[in-house]
XYZ file of C-alpha atoms in Angstrom:
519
model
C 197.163 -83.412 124.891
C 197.659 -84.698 128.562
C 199.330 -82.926 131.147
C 201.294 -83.893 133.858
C 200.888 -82.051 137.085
C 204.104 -80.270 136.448
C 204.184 -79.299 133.002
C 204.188 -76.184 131.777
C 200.348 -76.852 130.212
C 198.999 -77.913 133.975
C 200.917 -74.831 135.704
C 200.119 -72.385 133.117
C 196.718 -73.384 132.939
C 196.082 -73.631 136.704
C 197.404 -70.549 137.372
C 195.176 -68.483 135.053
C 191.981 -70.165 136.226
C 192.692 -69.288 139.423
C 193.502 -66.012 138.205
C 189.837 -65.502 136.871
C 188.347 -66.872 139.946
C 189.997 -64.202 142.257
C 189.860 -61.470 139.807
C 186.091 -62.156 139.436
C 185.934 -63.150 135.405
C 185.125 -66.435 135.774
C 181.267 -66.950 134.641
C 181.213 -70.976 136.115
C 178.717 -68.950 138.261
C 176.234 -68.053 136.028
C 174.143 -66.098 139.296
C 177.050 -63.655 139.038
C 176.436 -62.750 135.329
C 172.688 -61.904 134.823
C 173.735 -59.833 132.292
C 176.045 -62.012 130.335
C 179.350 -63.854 130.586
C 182.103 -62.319 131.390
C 184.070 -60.453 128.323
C 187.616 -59.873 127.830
C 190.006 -58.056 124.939
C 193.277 -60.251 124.792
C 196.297 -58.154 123.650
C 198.755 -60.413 121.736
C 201.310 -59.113 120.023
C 201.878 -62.988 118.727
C 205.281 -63.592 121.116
C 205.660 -66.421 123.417
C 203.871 -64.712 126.088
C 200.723 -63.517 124.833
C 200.783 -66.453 122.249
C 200.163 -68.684 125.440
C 197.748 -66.060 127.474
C 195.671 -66.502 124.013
C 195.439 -70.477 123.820
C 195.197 -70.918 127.791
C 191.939 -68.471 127.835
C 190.598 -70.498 124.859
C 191.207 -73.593 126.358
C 189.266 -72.408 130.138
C 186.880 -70.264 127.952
C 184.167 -72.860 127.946
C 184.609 -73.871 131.828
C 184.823 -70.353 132.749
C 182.128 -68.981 130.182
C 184.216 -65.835 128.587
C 184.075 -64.445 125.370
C 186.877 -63.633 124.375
C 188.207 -60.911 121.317
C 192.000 -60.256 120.062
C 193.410 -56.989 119.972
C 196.357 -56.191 117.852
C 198.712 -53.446 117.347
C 201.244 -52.819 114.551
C 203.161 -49.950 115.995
C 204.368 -49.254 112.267
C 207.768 -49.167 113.822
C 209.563 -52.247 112.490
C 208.716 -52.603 109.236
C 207.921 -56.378 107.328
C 208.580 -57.788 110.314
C 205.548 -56.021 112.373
C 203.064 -56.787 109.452
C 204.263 -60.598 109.661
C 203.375 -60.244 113.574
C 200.064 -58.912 112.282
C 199.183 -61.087 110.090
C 200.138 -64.181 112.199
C 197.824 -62.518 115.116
C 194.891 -62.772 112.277
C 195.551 -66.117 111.093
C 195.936 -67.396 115.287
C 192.671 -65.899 115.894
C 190.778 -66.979 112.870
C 192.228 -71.082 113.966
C 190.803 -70.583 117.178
C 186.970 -69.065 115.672
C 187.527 -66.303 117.783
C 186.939 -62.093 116.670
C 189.881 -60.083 116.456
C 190.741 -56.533 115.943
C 193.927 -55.600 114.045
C 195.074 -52.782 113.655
C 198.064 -50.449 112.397
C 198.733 -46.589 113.984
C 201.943 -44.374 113.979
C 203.416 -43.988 117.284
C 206.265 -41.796 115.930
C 203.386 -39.267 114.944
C 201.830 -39.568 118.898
C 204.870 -39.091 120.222
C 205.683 -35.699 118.402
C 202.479 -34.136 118.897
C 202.258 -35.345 122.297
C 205.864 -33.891 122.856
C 206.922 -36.939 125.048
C 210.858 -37.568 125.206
C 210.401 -41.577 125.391
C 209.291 -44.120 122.425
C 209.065 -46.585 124.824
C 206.154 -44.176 127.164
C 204.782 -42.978 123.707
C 204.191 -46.637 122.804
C 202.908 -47.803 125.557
C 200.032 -45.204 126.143
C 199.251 -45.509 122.414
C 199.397 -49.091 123.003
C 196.673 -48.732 125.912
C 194.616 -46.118 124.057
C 194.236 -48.569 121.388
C 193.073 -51.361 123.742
C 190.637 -49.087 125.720
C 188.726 -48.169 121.970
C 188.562 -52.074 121.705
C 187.205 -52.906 125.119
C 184.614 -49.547 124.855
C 183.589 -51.099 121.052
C 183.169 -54.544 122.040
C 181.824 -54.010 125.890
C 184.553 -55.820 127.583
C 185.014 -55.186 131.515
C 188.669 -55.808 130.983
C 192.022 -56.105 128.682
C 194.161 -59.414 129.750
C 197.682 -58.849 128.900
C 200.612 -61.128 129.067
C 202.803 -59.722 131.761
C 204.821 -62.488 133.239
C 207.109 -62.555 136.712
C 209.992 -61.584 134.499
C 208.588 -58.504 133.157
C 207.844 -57.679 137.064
C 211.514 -57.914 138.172
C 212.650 -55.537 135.394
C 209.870 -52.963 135.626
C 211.065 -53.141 139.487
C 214.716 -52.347 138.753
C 213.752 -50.097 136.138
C 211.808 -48.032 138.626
C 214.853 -48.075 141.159
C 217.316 -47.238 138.736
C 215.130 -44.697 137.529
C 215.073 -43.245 141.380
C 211.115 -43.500 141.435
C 210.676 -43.887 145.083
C 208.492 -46.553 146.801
C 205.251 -46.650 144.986
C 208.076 -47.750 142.463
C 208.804 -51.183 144.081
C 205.227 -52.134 143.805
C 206.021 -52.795 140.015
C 202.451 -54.279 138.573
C 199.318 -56.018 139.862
C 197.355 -58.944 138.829
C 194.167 -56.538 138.698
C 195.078 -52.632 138.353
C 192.924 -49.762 137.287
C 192.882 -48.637 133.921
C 196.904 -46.983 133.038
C 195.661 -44.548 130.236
C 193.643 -42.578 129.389
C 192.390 -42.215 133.093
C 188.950 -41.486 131.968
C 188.242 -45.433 131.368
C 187.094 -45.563 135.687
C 185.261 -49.132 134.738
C 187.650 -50.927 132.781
C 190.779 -52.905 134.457
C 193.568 -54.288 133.420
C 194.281 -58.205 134.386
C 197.591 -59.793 134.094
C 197.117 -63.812 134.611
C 200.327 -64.982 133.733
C 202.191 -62.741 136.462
C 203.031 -65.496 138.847
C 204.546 -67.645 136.019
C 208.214 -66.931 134.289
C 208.956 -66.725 130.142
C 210.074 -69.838 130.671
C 206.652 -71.452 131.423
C 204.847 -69.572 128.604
C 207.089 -70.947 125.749
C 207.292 -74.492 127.725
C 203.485 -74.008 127.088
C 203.439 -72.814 123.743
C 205.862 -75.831 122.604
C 204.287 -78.719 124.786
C 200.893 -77.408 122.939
C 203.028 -77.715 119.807
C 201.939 -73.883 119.379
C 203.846 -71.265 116.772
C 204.804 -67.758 118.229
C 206.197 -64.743 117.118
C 210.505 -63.466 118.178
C 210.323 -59.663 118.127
C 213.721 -58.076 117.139
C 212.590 -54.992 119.100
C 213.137 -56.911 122.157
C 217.099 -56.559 120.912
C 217.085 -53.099 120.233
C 220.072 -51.637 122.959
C 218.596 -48.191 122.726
C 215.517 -49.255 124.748
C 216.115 -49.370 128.538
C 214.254 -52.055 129.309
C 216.089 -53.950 126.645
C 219.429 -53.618 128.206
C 218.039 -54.173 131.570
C 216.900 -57.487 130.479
C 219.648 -58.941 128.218
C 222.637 -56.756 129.988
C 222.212 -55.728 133.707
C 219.958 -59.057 135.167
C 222.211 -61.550 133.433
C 225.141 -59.619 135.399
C 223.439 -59.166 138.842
C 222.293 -63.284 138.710
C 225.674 -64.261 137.128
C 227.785 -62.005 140.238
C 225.368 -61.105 143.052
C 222.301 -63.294 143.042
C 221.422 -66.486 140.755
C 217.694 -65.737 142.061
C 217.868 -62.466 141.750
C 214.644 -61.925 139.807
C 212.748 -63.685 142.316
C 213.938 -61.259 145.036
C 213.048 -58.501 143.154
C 209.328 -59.733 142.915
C 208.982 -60.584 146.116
C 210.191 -57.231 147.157
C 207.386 -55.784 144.900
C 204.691 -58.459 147.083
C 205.709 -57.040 150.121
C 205.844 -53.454 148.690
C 202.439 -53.571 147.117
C 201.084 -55.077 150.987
C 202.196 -52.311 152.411
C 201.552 -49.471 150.336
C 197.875 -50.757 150.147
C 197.678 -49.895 153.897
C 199.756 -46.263 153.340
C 197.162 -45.618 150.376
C 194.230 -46.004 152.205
C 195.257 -43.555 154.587
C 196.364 -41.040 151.890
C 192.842 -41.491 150.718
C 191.727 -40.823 154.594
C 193.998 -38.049 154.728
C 192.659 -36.711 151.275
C 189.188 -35.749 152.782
C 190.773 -33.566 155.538
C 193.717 -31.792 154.116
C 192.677 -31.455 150.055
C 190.364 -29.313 148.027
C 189.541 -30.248 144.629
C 188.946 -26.706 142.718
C 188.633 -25.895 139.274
C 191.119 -28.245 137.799
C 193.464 -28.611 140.531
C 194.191 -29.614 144.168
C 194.398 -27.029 147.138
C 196.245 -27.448 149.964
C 196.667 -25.320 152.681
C 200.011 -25.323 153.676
C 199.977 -25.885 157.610
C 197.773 -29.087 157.669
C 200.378 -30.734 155.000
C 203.404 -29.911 156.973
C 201.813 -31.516 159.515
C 201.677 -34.830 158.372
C 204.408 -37.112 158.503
C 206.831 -37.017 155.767
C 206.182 -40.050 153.606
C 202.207 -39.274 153.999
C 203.074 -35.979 152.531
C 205.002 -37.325 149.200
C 202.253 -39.864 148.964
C 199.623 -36.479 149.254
C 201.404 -34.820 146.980
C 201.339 -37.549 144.183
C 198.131 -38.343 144.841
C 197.585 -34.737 143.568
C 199.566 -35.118 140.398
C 197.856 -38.209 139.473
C 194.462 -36.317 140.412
C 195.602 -33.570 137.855
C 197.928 -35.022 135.514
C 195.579 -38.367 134.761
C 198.916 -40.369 135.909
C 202.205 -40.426 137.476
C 203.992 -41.989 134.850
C 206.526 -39.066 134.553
C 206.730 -37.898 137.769
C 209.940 -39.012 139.788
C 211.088 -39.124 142.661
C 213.148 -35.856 142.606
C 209.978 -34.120 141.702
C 208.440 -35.404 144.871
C 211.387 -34.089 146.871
C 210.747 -30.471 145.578
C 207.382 -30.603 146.585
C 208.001 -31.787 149.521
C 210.847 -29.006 150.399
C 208.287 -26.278 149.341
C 206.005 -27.601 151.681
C 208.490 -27.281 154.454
C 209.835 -23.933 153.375
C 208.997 -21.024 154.835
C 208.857 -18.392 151.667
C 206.030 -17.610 149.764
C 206.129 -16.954 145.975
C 207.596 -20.004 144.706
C 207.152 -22.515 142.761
C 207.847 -25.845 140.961
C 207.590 -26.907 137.525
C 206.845 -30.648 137.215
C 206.419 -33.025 134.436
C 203.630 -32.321 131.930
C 203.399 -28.786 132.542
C 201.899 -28.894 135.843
C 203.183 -26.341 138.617
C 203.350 -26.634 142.586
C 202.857 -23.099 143.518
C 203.086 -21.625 147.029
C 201.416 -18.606 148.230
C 201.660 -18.044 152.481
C 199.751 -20.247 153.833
C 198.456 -21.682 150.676
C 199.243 -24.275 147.916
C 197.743 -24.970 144.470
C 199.113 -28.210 141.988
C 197.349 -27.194 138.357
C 198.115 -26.545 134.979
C 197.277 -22.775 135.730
C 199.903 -19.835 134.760
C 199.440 -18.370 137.953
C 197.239 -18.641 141.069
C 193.524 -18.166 140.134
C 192.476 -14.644 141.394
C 188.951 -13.250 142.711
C 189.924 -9.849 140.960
C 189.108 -8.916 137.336
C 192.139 -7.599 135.647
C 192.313 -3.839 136.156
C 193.224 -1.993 132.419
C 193.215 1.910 133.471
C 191.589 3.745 136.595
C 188.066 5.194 136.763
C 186.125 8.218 137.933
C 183.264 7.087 140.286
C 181.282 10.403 141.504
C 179.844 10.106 144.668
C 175.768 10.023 145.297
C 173.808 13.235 145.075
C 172.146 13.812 148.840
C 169.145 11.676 149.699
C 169.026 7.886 149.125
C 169.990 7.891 145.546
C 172.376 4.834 144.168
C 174.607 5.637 141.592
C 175.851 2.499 139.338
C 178.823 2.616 137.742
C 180.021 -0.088 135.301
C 184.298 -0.655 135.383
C 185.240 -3.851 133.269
C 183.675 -6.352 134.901
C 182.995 -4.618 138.070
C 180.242 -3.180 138.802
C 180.488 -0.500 141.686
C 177.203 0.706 143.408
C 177.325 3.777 145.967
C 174.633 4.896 147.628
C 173.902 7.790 150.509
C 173.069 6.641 154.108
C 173.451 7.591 157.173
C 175.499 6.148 159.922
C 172.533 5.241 162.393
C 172.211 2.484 159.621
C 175.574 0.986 160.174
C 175.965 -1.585 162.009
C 179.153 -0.924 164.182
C 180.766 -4.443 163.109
C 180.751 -3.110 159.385
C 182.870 -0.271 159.541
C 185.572 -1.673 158.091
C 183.938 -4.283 155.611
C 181.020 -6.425 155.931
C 182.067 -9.392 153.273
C 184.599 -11.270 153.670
C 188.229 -10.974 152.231
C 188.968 -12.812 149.673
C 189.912 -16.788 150.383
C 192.714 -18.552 148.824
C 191.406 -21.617 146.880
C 188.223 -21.048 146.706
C 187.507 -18.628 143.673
C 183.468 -18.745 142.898
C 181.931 -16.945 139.684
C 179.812 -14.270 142.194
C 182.131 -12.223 144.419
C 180.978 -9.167 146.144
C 182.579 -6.650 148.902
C 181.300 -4.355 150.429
C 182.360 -1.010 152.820
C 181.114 2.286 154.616
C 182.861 5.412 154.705
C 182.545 9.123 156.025
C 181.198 10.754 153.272
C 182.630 14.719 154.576
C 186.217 12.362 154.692
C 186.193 11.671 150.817
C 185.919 15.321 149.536
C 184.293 15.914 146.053
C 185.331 12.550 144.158
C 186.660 9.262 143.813
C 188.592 6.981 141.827
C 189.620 3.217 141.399
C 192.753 2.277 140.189
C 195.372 -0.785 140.665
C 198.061 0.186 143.147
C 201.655 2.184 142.457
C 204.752 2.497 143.278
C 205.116 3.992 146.081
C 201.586 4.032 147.431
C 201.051 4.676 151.472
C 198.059 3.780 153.246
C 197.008 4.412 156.724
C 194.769 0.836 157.548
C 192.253 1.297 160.005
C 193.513 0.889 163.285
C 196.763 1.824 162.732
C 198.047 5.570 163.615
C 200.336 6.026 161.306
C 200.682 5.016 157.353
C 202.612 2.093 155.932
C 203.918 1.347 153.030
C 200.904 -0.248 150.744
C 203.665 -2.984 149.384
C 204.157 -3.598 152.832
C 200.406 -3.767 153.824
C 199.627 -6.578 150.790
C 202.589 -8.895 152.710
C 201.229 -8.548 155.855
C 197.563 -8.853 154.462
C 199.401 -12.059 152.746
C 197.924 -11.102 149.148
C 199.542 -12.940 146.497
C 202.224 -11.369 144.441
C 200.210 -12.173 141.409
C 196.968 -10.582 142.700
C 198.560 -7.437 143.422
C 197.865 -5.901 140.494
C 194.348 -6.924 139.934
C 193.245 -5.439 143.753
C 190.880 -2.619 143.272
C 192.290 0.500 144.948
C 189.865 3.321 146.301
C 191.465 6.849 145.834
C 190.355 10.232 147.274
C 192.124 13.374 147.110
C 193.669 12.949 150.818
C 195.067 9.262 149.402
C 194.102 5.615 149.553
C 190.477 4.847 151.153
C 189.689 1.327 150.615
C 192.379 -1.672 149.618
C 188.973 -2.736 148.281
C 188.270 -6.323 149.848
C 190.923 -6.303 152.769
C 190.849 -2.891 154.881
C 189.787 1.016 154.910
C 191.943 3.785 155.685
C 191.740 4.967 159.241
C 190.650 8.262 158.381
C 187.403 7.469 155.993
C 185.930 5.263 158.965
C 181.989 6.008 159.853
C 181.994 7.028 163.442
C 178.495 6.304 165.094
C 177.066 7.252 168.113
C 173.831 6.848 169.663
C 173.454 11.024 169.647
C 175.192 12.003 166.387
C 174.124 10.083 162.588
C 176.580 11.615 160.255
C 176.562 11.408 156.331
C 177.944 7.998 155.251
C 178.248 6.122 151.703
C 177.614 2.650 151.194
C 179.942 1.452 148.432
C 179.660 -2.062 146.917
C 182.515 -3.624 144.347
C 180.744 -6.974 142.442
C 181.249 -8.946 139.260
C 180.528 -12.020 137.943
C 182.544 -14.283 135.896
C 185.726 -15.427 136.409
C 189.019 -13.954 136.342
């Protein structure tokens, strides 16, 4: 059929090649596929939209080189109705020789055991799952879908009614990394038809004389989206704005130019103030306060996403608790986010995981422990406590280097929890009497650190040491009879210090606390 330069055929059709050319899937440059023409899964769920993304690609496919393969998915959700949709998908792709892949899956069932409040998320990363196993089966470097302008403008006022913040306004791109699962780094996701309106796909579809598909879920009031479409744009263009769905996609244009810039310096900024440890993101808490304030939300999502796979559920509320922790000056709190994640704040520190509590360099302490000191001479004694292991060994204090007095590894680091750790101290062996023990610390317990004159409060000497609440317990304590002798990892007592001089080498023991494995 001929096509005038203004018909919904020429402006569909000129829009997706040029589409292909600028998202880099269109093989009429063979040098740029040595390995084969370009391949692309189709999603069509046979409506007006996808029913035109389907025929258009078939029509460039021989200009452009693709292969193309149909992906369908009955969402079991609709009954009849959703197996006519896939059958008609079958029959559309057999008429046009091409493969197709049709499936049916219970969302109902995914959304239950993934525990998510919304059918309409549920579906959609089932929806995505589904395509991803048909792109990895086939080997296609992308999934065309049939997003059009209009879907834009409501997924934009969907995000600002839903309060989701800027990255909200940027609504969808023509090319975007892979939604879910997160692990699919290769494959993208192309949307064609996004500079084009509904209108122009079903011109298309009947100028082509081309059957498609109503869906009566599109009806459906309890969906959001649904009543955003049929209820609240026909409203704002029929009392505020006739063009108001243009506006709202050109505010996403100018979003999306702009928060390209503010990503790539999050991803600057990423390098400098984030550490990626064991499943989560560390922070320390004085380089993100000083960054300026929208940097900081844009950090702090950029952590979610980095732990959560997405930020599909996080709002914009969420963000503004972060952010408040961040500026807060108490330690020991926390906040819960979507999917079970946690912001938590110790001092100086933060940590965004999945984690119960801050990960500690301590072994969990179950009951306390006789350790008898070193017969004279150079003999090590080796006792095993849990997972410690706790060496002791006679030297004298000519040996001692005066730096190591008080410890000579260092204390333990926030963040940065390896499967070794090992500390180490010297004390006055007369000073300890005729036993020791190692025990997690009381109610109650005073300790004299070294270099202080008097004793303090040991509750006192873990705030100003800035040990986590939650490590507390697991600290190793050192206990003579005259009281506490080593907060083992952070300070000695006063009194059990090794004084050398060049004239005098006194009795000393070397006492080393190790374990491997983590806590």
């Amino acid at each position: 059929m001929a096509a005038t330069s203004n018909s919904p055929i020429a402006r569909l059709e000129s829009e997706v090649a040029a589409a292909l050319v600028r998202a880099g899937f269109s093989g009429k440059d063979k040098q740029n596929y040595t390995s084969g023409y370009p391949s692309l899964v189709v999603g069509v769920s046979g409506g007006p939209d996808s029913a035109a993304l389907i025929h258009c690609l078939h029509r460039l496919k021989d200009a452009h080189r693709l292969r193309l393969h149909v992906a369908h998915l009955n969402h079991n959700f609709r009954g009849q109705e959703a197996y006519d949709d896939a059958r008609f998908v079958s029959d559309l792709a057999l008429d046009l020789g091409l493969e197709a892949t049709v499936e049916q899956r219970d969302v109902l069932a995914y959304q239950r055991e993934r525990r998510i409040s919304s059918f309409e998320q549920a579906a959609r990363e089932f929806r995505y799952h589904f395509l991803a196993e048909v792109a990895e089966a086939v080997g296609a470097t992308a999934v065309a879908v049939a997003h059009t302008s209009d879907d834009l403008a409501e997924t934009v006022l969907l995000h600002i009614l839903r309060g989701s913040g800027t990255g909200g306004l940027r609504g969808m791109s023509e090319l975007s990394p892979w939604p879910w699962p997160r692990d699919q780094a290769e494959l993208k996701l192309f949307r064609p038809l996004l500079g084009l309106s509904k209108t122009t796909t079903v011109g298309y579809c009947r100028e082509l004389g081309k059957d498609y598909r109503e869906d009566s879920g599109n009806y459906l009031p309890r969906f959001t989206r649904n009543r955003v479409r049929l209820n609240l744009l026909p409203l704002l263009e029929a009392e505020f704005n006739p063009r108001v769905r243009e506006s709202l996609v050109r505010l996403s244009r100018t979003s999306s130019l702009e928060l390209d810039y503010l990503d790539g310096e999050t991803d600057r900024l990423w390098g400098q103030v984030a550490t990626e440890a064991n499943g989560g993101v560390d922070f320390r808490q004085s380089d993100l306060a000083a960054v300026h304030p929208a940097m900081l939300k844009l950090l702090l999502r950029k952590a979610y996403s980095h732990v959560a796979g997405d930020t599909c559920r996080l709002s914009q509320p969420n963000l503004d608790a972060m952010a408040a922790l961040v500026q807060s000056n108490s330690a020991g709190r926390s906040v819960d986010l979507p999917g079970g994640l946690k912001l938590r704040r110790s001092y100086d520190y933060l940590r965004m995981s999945r984690e119960p509590s801050l990960p500690c360099p301590f072994p969990v302490l179950d009951e306390a422990q006789e350790l008898p000191l070193p017969l004279a001479g150079g003999e090590v004694t080796t006792v095993k406590f849990g997972l410690w292991e706790i060496t002791l060994r006679n030297i004298d204090s000519g040996q001692i280097d005066l730096r190591d007095e008080a410890h000579s590894s260092p204390l333990p680091v926030l963040g940065s929890v390896v499967k070794t750790q090992t500390w180490k101290a010297y004390l006055d062996r007369e000073a300890l009497g005729d036993g020791l023990r190692v025990r997690s610390w009381l109610p109650g317990d005073r300790f004299q650190p070294l270099g202080l004159a008097n004793e303090k409060k040991l509750q006192d000497f873990f705030t100003d040491a800035r040990v986590p609440k939650d490590w507390r317990n697991h600290v190793p304590i050192l206990v003579a009879d005259r009281g506490i002798v080593w907060v083992v990892g952070y300070r000695i007592a006063q009194w059990a210090r090794v004084i050398t001089e060049d004239t005098t080498a006194s009795p000393a023991v070397e006492i080393e606390f190790s374990y491997e494995g983590s806590s």
